[in-house]
PDB file of C-alpha atoms in Angstrom:
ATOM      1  CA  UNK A  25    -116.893 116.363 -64.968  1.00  0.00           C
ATOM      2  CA  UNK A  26    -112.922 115.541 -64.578  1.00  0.00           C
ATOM      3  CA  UNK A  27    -111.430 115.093 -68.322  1.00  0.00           C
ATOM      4  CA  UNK A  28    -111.042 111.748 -70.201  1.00  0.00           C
ATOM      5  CA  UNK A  29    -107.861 110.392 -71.129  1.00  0.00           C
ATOM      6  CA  UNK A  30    -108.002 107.731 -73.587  1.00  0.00           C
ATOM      7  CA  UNK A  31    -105.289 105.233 -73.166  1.00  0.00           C
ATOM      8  CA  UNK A  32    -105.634 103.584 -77.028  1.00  0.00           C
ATOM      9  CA  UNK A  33    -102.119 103.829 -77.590  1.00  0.00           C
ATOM     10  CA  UNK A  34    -100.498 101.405 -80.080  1.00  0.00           C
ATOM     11  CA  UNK A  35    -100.699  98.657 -77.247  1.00  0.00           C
ATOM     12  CA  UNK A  36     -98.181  96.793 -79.593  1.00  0.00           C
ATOM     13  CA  UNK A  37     -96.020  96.082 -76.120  1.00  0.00           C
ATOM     14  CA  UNK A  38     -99.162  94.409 -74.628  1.00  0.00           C
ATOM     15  CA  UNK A  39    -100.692  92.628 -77.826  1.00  0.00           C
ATOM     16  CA  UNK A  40     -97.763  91.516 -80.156  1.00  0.00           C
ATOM     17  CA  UNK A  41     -99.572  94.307 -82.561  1.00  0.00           C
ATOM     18  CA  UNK A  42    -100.524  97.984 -83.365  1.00  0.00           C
ATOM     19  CA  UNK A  43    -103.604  99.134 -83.405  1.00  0.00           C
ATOM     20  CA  UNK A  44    -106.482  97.699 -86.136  1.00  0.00           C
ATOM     21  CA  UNK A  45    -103.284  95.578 -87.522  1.00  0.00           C
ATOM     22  CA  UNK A  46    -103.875  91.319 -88.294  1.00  0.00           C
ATOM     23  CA  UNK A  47    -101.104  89.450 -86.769  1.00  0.00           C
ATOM     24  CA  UNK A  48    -101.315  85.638 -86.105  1.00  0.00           C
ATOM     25  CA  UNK A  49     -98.574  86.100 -82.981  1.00  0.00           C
ATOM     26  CA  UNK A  50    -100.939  88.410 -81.209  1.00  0.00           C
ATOM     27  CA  UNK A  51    -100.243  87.633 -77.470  1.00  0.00           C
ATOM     28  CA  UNK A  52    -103.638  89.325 -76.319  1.00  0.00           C
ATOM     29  CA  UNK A  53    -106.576  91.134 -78.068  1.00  0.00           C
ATOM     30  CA  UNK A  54    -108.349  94.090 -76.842  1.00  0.00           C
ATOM     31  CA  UNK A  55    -111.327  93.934 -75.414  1.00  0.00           C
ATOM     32  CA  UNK A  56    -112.828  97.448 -75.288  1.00  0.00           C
ATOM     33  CA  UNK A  57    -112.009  99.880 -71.918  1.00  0.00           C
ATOM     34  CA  UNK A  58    -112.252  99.993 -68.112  1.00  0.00           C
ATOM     35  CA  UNK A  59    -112.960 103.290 -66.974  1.00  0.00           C
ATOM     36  CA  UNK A  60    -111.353 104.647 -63.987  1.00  0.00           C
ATOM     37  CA  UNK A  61    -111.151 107.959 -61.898  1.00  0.00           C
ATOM     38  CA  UNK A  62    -107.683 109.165 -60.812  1.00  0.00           C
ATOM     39  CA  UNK A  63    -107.560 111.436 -58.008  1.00  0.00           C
ATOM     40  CA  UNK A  64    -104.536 114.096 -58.296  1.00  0.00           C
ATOM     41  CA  UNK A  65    -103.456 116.811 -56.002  1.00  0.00           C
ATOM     42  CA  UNK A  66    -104.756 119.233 -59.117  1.00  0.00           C
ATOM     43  CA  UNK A  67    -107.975 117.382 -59.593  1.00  0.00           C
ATOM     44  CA  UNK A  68    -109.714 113.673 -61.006  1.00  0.00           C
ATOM     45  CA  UNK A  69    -108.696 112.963 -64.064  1.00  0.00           C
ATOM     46  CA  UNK A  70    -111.284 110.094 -66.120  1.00  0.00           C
ATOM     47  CA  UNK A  71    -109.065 107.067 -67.255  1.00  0.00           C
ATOM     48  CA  UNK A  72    -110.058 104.502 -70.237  1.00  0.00           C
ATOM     49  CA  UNK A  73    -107.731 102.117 -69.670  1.00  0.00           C
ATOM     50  CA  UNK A  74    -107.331  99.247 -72.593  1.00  0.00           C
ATOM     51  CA  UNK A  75    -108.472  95.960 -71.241  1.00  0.00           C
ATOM     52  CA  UNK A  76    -106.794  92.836 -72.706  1.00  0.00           C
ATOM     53  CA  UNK A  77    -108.058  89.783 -73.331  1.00  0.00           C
ATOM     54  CA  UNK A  78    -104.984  86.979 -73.001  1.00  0.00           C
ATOM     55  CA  UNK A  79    -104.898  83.856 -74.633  1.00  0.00           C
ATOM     56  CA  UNK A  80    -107.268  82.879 -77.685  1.00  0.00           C
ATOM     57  CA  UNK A  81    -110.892  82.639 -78.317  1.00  0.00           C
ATOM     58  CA  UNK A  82    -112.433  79.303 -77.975  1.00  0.00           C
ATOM     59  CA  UNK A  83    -113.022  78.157 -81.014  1.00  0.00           C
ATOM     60  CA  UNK A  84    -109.027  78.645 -82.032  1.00  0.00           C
ATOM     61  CA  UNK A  85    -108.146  77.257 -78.143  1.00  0.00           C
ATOM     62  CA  UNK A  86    -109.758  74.226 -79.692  1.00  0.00           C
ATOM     63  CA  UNK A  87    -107.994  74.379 -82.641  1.00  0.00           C
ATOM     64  CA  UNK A  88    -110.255  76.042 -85.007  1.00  0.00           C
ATOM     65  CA  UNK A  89    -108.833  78.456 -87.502  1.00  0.00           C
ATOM     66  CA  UNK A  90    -110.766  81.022 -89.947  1.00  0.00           C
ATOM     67  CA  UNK A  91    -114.052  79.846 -88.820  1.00  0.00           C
ATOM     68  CA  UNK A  92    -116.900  82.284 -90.347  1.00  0.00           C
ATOM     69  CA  UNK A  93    -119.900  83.992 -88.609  1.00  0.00           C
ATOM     70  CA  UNK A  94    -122.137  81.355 -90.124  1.00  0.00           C
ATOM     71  CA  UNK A  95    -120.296  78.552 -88.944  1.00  0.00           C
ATOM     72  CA  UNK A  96    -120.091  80.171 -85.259  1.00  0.00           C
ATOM     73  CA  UNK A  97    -124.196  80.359 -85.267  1.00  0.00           C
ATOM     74  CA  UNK A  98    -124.859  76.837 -86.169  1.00  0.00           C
ATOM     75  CA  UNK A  99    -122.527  75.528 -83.741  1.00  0.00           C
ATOM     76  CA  UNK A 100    -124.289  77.871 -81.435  1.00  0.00           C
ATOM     77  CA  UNK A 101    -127.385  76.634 -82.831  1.00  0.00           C
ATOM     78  CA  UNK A 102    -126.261  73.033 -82.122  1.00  0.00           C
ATOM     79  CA  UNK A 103    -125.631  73.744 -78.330  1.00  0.00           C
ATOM     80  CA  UNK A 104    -128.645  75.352 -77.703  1.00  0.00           C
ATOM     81  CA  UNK A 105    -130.682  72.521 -79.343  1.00  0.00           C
ATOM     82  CA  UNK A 106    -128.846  70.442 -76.504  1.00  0.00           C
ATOM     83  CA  UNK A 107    -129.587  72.284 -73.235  1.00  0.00           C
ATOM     84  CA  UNK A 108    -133.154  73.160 -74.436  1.00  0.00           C
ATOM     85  CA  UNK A 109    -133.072  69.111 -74.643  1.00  0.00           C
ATOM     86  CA  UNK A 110    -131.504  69.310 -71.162  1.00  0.00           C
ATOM     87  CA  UNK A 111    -133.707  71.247 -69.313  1.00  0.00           C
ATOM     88  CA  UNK A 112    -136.636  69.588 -70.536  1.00  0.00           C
ATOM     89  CA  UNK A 113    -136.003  66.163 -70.185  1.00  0.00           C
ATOM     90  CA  UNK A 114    -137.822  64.011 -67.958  1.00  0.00           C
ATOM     91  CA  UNK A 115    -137.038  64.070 -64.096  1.00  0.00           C
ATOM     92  CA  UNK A 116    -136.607  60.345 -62.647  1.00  0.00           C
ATOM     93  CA  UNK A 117    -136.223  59.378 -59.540  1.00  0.00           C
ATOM     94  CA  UNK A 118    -136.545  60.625 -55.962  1.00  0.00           C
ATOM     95  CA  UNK A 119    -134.204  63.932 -55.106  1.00  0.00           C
ATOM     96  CA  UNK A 120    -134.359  64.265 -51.726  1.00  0.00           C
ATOM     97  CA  UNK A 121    -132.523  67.645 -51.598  1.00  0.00           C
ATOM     98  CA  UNK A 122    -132.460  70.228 -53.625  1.00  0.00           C
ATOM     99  CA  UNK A 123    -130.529  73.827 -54.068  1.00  0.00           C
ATOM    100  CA  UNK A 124    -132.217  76.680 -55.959  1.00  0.00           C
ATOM    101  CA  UNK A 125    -130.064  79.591 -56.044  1.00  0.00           C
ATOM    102  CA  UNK A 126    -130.128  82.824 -58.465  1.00  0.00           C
ATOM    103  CA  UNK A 127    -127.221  84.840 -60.062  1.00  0.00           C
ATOM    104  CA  UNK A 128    -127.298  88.099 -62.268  1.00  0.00           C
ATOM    105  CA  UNK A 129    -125.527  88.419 -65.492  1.00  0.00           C
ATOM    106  CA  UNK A 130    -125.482  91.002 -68.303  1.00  0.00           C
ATOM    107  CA  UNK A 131    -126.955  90.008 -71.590  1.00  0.00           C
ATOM    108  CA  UNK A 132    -127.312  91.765 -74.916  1.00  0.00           C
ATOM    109  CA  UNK A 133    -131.393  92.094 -75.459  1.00  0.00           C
ATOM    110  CA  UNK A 134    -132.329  94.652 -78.181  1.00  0.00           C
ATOM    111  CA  UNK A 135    -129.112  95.835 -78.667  1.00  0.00           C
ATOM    112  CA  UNK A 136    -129.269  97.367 -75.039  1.00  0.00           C
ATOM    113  CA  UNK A 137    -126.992  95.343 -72.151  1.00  0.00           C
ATOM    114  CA  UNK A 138    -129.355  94.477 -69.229  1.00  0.00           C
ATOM    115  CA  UNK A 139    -129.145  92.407 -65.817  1.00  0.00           C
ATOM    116  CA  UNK A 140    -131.217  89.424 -65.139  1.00  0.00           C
ATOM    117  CA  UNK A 141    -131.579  86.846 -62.709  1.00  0.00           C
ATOM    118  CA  UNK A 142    -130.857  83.133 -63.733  1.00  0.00           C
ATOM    119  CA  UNK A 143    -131.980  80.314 -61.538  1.00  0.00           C
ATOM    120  CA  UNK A 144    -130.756  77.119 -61.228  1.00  0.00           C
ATOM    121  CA  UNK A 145    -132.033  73.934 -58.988  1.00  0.00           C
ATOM    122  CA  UNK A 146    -129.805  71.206 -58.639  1.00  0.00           C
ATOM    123  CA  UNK A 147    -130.370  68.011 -56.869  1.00  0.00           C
ATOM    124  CA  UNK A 148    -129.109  64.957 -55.246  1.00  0.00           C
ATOM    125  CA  UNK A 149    -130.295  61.858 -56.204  1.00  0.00           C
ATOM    126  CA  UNK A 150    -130.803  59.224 -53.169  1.00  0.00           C
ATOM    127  CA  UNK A 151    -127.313  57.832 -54.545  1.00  0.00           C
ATOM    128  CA  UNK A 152    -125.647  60.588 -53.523  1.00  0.00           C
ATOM    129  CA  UNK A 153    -125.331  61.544 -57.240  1.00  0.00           C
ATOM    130  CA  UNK A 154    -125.772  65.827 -57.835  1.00  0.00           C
ATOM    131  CA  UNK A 155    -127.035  67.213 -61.216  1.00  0.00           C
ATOM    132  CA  UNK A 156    -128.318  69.958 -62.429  1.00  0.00           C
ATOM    133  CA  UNK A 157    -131.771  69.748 -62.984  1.00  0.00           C
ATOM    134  CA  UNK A 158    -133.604  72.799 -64.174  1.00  0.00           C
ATOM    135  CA  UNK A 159    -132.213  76.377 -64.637  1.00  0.00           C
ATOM    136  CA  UNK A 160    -134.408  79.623 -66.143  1.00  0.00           C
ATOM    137  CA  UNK A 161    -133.575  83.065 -67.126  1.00  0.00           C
ATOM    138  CA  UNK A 162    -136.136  85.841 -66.395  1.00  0.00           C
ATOM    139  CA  UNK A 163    -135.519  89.952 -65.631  1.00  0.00           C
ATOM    140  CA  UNK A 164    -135.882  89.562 -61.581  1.00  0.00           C
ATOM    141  CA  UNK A 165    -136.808  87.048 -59.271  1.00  0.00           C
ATOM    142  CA  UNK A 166    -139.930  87.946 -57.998  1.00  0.00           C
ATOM    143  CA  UNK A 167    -142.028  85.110 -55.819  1.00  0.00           C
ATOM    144  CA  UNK A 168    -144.013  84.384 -58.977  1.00  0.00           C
ATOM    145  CA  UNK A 169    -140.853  83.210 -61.204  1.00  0.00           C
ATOM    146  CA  UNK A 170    -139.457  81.006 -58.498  1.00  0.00           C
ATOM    147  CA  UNK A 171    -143.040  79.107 -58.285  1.00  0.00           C
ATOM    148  CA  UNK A 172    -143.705  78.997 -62.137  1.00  0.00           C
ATOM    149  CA  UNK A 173    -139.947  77.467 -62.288  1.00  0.00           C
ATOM    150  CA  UNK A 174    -140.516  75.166 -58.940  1.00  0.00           C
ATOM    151  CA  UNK A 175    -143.761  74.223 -60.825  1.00  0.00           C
ATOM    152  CA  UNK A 176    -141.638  73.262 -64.480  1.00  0.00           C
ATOM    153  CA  UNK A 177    -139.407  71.171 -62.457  1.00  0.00           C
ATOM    154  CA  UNK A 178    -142.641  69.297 -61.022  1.00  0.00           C
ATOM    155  CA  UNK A 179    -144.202  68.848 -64.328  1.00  0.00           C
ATOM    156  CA  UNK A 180    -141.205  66.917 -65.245  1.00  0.00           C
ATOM    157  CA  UNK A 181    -141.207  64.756 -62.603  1.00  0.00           C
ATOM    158  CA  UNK A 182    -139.276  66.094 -59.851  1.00  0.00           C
ATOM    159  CA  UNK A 183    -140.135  63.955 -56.562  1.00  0.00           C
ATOM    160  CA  UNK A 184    -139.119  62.900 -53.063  1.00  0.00           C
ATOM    161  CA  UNK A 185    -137.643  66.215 -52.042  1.00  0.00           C
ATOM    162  CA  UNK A 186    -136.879  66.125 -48.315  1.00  0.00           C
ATOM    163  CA  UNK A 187    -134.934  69.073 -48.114  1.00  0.00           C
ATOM    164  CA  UNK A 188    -135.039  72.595 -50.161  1.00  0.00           C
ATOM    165  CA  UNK A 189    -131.557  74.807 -50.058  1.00  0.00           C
ATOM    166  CA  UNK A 190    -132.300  78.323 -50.182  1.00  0.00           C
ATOM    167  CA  UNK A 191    -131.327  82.101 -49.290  1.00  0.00           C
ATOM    168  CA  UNK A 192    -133.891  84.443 -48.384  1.00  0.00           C
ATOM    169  CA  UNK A 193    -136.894  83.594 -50.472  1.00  0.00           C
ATOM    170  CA  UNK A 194    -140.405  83.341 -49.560  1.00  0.00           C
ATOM    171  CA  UNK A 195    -140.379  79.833 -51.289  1.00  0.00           C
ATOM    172  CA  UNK A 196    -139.253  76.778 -49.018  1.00  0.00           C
ATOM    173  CA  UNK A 197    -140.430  73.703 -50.658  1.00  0.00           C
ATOM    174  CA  UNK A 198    -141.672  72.786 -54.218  1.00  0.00           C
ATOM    175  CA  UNK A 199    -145.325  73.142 -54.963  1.00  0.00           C
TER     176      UNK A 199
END
């Protein structure tokens, strides 16, 4: 195992401010480490390199100053009231085509950080107009999570569907 070098520093260069010190002209905040390996002549050497996070976090980008932990979950609260609202309103209307596509991120479940697939359909209306109108977060995206999702959009209504956008799944049109 090649050794670590931790690249902490005082970053004050990089982030208007030392180390664990409150500054309201911080030009960046850390944002934990990238490791790296760094081939030399005499060996690798293991990097952590800083990582910097520019600009401000979104609740002071929108102007929002001192706002508490509580304040941040019921305006989280809030927005996930809204797309549960989203994704389960009624379909109306014919859609003759639809895209269904899947994407990985990393969320935090159990305190661990794990991959999984979210899938999204979104349609276009026979006005031309596109909207997203179902999306579903599961750990893969086996042939039995695409139906049960296909299925959820029909239950709501989702009609007229000429044409079905896809990569390589098994699935070509809506049950």
């Amino acid at each position: 195992m090649p050794p670590r070098v931790n690249g902490a520093g005082s970053g004050r260069p990089q982030t208007g401010a030392a180390y664990g010190e409150k500054n309201p002209e911080h030009l960046a905040q850390r944002n934990g480490y990238r490791d790296r390996i760094w081939e030399t002549r005499a060996g690798a050497v293991e990097l952590r390199i800083p990582k910097l996070r520019k600009g401000s976090y979104l609740a002071q980008a929108m102007g929002m100053t001192g706002i508490s932990k509580s304040q941040v979950s019921r305006l989280c609260a809030e927005i996930d009231d809204k797309v549960k609202a989203l994704l389960a309103r009624p379909i109306e209307g014919d859609w003759p085509d639809l895209w269904i596509d899947a994407t990985y991120v990393k969320v935090r479940q159990n305190g661990r950080i794990v991959s999984v697939a979210v899938i999204v359909a979104v349609g276009v209306n026979r006005y031309g107009r596109r909207e997203v109108l179902g999306m579903d977060i599961g750990p893969s995206e086996p042939e039995t999570f695409w139906t049960a999702f296909l299925r959820k959009l029909t239950r709501r209504g989702l009609r007229g569907v000429k044409l079905v956008v896809s990569d390589a799944h098994e699935l070509s049109t809506p049950p």
